[in-house]
mmCIF file of C-alpha atoms in Angstrom:
data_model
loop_
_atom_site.group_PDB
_atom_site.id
_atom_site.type_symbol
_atom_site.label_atom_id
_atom_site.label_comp_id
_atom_site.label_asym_id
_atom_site.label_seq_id
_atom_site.Cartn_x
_atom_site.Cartn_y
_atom_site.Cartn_z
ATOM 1 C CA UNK A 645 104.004 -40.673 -54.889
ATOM 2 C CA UNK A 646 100.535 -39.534 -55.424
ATOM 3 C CA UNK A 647 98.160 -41.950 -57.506
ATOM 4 C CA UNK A 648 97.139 -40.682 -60.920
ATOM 5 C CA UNK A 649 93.345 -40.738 -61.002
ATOM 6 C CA UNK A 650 91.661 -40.322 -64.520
ATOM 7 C CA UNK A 651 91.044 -36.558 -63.828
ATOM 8 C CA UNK A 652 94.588 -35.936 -64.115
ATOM 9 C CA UNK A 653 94.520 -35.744 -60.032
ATOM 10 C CA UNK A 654 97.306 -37.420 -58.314
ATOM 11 C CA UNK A 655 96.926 -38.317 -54.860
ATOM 12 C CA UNK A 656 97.016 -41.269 -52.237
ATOM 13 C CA UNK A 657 100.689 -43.200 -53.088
ATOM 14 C CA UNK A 658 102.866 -43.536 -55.672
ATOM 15 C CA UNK A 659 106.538 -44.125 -55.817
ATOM 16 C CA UNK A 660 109.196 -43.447 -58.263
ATOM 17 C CA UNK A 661 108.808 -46.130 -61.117
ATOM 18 C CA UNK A 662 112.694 -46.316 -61.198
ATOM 19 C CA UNK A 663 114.902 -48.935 -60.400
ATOM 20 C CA UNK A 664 117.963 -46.142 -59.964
ATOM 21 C CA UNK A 665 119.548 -46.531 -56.775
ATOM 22 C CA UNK A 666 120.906 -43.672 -54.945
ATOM 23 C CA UNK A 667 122.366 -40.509 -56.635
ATOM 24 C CA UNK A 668 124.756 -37.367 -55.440
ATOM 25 C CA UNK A 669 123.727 -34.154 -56.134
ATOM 26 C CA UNK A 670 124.489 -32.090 -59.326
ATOM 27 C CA UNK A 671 126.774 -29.251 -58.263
ATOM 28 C CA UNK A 672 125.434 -26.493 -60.902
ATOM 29 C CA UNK A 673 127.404 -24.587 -62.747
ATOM 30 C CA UNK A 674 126.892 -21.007 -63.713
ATOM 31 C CA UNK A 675 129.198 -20.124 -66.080
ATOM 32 C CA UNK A 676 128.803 -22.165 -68.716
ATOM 33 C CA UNK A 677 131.016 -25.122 -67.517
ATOM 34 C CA UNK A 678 130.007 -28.327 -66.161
ATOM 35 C CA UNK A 679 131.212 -29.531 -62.856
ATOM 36 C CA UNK A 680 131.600 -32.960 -62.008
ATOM 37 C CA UNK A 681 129.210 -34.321 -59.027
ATOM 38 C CA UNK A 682 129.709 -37.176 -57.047
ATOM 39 C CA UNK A 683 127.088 -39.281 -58.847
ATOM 40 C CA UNK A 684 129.342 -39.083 -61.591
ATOM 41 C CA UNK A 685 127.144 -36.233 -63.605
ATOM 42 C CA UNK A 686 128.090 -33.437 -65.585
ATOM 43 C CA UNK A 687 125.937 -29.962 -65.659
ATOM 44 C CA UNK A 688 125.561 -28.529 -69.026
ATOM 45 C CA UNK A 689 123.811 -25.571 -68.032
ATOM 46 C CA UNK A 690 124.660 -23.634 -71.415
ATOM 47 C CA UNK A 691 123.053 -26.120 -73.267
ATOM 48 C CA UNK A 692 119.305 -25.137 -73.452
ATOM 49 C CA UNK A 693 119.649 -21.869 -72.662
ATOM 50 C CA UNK A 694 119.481 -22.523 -67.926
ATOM 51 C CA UNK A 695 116.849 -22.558 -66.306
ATOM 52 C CA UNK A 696 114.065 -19.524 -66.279
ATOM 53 C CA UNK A 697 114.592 -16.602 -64.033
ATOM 54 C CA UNK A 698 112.032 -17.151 -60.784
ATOM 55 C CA UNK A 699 108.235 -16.725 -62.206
ATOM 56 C CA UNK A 700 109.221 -16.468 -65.927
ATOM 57 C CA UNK A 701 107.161 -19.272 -67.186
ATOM 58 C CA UNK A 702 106.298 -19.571 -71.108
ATOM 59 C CA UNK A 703 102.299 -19.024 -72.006
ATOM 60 C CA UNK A 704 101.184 -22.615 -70.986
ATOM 61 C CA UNK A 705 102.340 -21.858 -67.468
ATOM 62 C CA UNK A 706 104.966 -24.521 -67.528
ATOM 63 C CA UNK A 707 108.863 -23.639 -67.360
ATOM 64 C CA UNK A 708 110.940 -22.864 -69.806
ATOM 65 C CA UNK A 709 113.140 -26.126 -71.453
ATOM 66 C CA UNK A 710 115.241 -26.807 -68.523
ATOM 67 C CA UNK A 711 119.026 -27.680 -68.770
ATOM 68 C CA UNK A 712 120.690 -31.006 -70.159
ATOM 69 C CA UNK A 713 122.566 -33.071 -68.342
ATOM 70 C CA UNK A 714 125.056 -36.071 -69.532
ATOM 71 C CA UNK A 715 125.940 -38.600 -67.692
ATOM 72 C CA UNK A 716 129.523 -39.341 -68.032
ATOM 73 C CA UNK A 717 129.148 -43.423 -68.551
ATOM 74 C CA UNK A 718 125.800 -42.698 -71.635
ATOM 75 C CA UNK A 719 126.337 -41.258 -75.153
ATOM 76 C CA UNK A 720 123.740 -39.138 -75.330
ATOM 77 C CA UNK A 721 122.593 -36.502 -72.550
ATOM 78 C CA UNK A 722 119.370 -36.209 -70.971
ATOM 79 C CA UNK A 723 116.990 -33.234 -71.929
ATOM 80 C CA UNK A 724 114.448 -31.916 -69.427
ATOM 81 C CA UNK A 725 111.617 -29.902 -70.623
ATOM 82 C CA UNK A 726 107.623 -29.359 -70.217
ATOM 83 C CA UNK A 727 105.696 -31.760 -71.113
ATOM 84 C CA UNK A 728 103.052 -31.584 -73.925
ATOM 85 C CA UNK A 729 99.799 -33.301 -75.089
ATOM 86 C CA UNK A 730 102.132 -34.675 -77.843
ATOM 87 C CA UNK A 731 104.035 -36.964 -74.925
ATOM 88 C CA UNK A 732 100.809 -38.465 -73.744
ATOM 89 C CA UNK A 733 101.170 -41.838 -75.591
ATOM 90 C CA UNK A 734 104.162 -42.242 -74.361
ATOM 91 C CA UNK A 735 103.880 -41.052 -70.552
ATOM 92 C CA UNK A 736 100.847 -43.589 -70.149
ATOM 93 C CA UNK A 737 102.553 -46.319 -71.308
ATOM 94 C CA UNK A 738 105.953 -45.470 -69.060
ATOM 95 C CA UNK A 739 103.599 -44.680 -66.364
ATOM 96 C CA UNK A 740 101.244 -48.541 -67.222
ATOM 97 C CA UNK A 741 104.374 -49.930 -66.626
ATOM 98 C CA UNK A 742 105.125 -48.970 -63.353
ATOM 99 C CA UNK A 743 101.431 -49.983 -62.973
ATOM 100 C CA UNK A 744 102.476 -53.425 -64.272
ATOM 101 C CA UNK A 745 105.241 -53.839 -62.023
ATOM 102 C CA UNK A 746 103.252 -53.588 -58.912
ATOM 103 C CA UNK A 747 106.001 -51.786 -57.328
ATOM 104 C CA UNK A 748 105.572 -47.887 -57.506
ATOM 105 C CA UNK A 749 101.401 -47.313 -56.941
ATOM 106 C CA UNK A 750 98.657 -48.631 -55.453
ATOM 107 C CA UNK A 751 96.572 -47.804 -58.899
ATOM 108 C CA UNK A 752 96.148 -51.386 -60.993
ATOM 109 C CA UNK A 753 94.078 -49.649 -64.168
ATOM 110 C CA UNK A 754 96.220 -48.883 -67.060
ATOM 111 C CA UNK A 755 95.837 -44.909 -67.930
ATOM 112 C CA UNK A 756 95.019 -44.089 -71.754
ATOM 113 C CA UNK A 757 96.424 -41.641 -74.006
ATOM 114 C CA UNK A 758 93.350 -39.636 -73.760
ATOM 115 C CA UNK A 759 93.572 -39.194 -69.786
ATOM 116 C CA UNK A 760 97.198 -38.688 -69.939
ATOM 117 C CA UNK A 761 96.822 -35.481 -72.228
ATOM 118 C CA UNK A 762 94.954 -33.865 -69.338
ATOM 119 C CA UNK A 763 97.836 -33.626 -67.241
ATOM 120 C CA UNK A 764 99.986 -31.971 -69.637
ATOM 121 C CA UNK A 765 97.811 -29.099 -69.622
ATOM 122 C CA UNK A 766 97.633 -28.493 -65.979
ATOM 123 C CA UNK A 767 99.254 -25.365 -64.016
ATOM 124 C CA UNK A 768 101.725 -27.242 -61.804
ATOM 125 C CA UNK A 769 104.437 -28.528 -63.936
ATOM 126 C CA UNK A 770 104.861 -31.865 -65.274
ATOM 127 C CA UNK A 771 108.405 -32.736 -67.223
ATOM 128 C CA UNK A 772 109.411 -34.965 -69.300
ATOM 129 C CA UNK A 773 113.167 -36.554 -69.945
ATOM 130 C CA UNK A 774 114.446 -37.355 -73.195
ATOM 131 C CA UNK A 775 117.460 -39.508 -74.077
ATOM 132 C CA UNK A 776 118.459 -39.975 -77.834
ATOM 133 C CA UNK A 777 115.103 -37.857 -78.707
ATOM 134 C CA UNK A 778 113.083 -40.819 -76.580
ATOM 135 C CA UNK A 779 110.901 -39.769 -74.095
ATOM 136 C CA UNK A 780 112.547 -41.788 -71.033
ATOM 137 C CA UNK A 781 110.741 -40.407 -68.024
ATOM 138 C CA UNK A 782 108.334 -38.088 -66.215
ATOM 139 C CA UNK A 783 107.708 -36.768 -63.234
ATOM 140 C CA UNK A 784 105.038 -34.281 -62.301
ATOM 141 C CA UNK A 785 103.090 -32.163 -59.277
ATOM 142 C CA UNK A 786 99.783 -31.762 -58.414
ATOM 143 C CA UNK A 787 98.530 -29.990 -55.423
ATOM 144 C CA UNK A 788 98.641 -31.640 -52.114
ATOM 145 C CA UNK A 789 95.436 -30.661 -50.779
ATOM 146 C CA UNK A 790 92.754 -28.035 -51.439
ATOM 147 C CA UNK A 791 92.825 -26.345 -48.183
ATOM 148 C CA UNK A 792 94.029 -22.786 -48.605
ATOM 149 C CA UNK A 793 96.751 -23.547 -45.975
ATOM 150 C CA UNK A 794 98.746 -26.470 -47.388
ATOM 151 C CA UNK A 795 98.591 -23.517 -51.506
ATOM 152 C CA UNK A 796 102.219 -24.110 -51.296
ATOM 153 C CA UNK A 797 102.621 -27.672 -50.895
ATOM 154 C CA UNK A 798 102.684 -29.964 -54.241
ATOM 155 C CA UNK A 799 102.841 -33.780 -54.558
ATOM 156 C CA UNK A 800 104.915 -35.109 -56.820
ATOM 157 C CA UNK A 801 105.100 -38.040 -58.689
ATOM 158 C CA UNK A 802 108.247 -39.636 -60.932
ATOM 159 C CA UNK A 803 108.493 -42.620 -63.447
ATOM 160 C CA UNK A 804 111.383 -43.997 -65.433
ATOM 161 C CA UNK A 805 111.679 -46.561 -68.392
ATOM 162 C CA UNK A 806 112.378 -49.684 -67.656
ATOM 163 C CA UNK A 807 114.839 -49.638 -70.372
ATOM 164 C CA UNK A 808 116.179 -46.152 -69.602
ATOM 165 C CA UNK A 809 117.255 -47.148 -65.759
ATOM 166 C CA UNK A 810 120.437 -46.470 -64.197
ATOM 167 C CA UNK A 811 121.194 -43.411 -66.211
ATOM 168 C CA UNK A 812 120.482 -40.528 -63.771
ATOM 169 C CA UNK A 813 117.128 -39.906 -65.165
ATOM 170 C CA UNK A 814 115.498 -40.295 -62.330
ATOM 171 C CA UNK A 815 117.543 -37.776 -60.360
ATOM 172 C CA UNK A 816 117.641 -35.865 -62.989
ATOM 173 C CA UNK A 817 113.629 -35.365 -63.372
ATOM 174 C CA UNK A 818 113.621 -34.732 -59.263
ATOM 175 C CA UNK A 819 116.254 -32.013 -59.719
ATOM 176 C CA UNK A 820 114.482 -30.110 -62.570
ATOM 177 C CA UNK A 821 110.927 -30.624 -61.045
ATOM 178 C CA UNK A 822 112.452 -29.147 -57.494
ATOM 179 C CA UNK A 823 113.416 -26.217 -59.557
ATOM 180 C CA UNK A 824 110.635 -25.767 -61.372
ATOM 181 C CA UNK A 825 108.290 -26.200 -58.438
ATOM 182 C CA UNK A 826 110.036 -23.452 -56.882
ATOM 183 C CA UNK A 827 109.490 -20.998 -59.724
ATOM 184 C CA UNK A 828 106.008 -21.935 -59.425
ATOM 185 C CA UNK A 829 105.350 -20.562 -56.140
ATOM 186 C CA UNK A 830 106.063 -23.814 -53.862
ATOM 187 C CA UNK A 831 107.494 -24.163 -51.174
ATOM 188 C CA UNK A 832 107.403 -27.928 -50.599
ATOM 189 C CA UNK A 833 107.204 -31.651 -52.557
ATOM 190 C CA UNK A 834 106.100 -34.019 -50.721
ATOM 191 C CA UNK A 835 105.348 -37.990 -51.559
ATOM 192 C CA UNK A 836 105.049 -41.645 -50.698
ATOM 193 C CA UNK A 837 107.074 -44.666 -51.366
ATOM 194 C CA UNK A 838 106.468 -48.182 -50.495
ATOM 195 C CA UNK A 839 108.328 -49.204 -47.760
ATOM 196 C CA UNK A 840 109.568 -51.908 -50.096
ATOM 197 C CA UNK A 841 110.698 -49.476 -52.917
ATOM 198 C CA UNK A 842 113.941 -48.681 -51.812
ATOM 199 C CA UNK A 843 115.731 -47.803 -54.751
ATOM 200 C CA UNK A 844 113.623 -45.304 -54.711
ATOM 201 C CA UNK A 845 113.879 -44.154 -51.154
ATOM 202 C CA UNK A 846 117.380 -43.772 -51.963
ATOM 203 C CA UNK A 847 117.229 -41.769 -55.113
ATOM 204 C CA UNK A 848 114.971 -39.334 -53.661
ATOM 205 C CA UNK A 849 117.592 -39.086 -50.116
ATOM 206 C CA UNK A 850 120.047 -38.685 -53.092
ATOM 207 C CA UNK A 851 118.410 -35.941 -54.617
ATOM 208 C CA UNK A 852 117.729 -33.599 -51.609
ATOM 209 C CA UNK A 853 114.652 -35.145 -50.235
ATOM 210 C CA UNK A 854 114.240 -36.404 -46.666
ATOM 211 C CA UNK A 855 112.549 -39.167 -44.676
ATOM 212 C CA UNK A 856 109.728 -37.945 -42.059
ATOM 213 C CA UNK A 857 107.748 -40.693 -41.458
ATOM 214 C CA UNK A 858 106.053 -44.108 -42.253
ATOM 215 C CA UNK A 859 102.712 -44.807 -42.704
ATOM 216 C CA UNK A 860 102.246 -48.362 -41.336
ATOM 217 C CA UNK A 861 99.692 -50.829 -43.686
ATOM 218 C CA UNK A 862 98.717 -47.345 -45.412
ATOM 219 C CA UNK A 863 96.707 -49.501 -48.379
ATOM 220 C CA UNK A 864 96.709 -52.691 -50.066
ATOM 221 C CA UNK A 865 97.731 -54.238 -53.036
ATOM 222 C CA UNK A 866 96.028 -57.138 -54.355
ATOM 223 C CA UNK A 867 95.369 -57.922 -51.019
ATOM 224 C CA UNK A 868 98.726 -57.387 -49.622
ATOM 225 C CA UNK A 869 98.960 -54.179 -47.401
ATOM 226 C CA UNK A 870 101.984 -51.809 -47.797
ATOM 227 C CA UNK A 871 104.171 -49.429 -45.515
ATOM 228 C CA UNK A 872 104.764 -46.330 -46.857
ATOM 229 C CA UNK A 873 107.509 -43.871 -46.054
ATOM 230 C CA UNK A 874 107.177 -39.837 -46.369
ATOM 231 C CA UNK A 875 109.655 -37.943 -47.910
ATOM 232 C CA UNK A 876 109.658 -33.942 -48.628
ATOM 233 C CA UNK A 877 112.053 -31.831 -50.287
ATOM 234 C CA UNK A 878 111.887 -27.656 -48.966
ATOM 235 C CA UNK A 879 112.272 -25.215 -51.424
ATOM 236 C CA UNK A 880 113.412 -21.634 -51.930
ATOM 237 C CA UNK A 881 112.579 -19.428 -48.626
ATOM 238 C CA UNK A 882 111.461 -22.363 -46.883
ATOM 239 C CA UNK A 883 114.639 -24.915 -47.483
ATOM 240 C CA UNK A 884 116.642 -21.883 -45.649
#
């Protein structure tokens, strides 16, 4: 979902470093109370405060601190907020791992700190998801081409902990980075998966996102060529 490239640009392929499986949909909650969603989530939207009205952003451009959410099987909830230059240590080495693994990207050179901190200062928003205080996850946007046409169209990129799998961060990071996408003025998120990848094919179907398309021997992988599939997620006007 978009290849990280040491200018803090993320195109070509990249998939969703998770090993999650699918998950439901949240079902928000308004009113202070959670509601239970079929993945087995509860909505804390009282929490931090909810999300930002649409275009309220805080002076770095990025959203406000988004909601928590607890899953009902972990002790501790998951936080979603803007990412800083302070995460940058740890974002490179959750997103070296995926690297590693040879699953998610077609990218094989390990990202430093340094790079990393560009991206945290960039006007699309990038988030970050904290369990026990623990940075456990990003996921990001970038925009999906320069031409004036395709302004509201961002590609998106998300990576989870190996350690931190299987506890809804992943849909969790997709959910917040939908909303916040929106408040920035997009209409669409749009990546690629590997063919292969399909835990994360079916966390993204499980968070709202649909399958388009594949992109038959797309690239290759120390010298294996991969299938990718295209998935997009509408937002605001557009999703109606």
């Amino acid at each position: 979902m978009g290849q990280a490239t040491g200018e803090g640009r993320v195109a070509g392929v990249e998939a969703d470093g998770a090993v999650e499986g699918g998950s439901g949909e949240l079902h928000r909650s308004h009113g202070g109370e959670p509601r239970r969603g079929p993945a087995g989530f509860q909505y804390h939207p009282g929490l931090s405060g909810g999300l930002p009205p649409a275009g309220r952003t805080t002076t770095c451009g990025q959203p406000n601190p988004l909601r928590r959410i607890r899953p009902l099987h972990s002790a501790a909830p998951i936080t979603i907020r803007p990412a800083n230059p302070g995460d940058a240590e740890r974002i490179a080495a959750i997103y070296n791992e995926g690297i590693a693994n040879r699953a998610a990207t077609f990218e094989t050179r390990p990202r430093s700190k340094a790079e990393v901190a560009g991206w945290t200062v960039a006007s699309l928003p990038i988030l970050v998801a904290e369990v026990d205080g623990h940075v456990a996850g990003f996921a990001k946007v970038v925009n999906y081409s320069e031409r004036e046409v395709y302004a509201g169209i961002g590609e998106h990129a998300v990576y989870v902990a190996g350690d931190a799998r299987r506890l809804g961060v992943g849909h969790a990071l997709l959910e917040a980075l939908a909303e916040a996408a929106d408040t920035a003025g997009l209409y669409k998120l749009t990546s690629r998966i590997f063919s292969t990848n399909t835990a994360s094919i079916a966390l993204h179907e499980g968070s709202g996102f649909t399958i388009v398309g594949l992109q038959r021997r797309h690239g290759r992988l120390d010298g294996e060529w991969k299938d990718c599939v295209l998935v997009e997620r509408l937002l605001g006007d557009a999703a109606s």
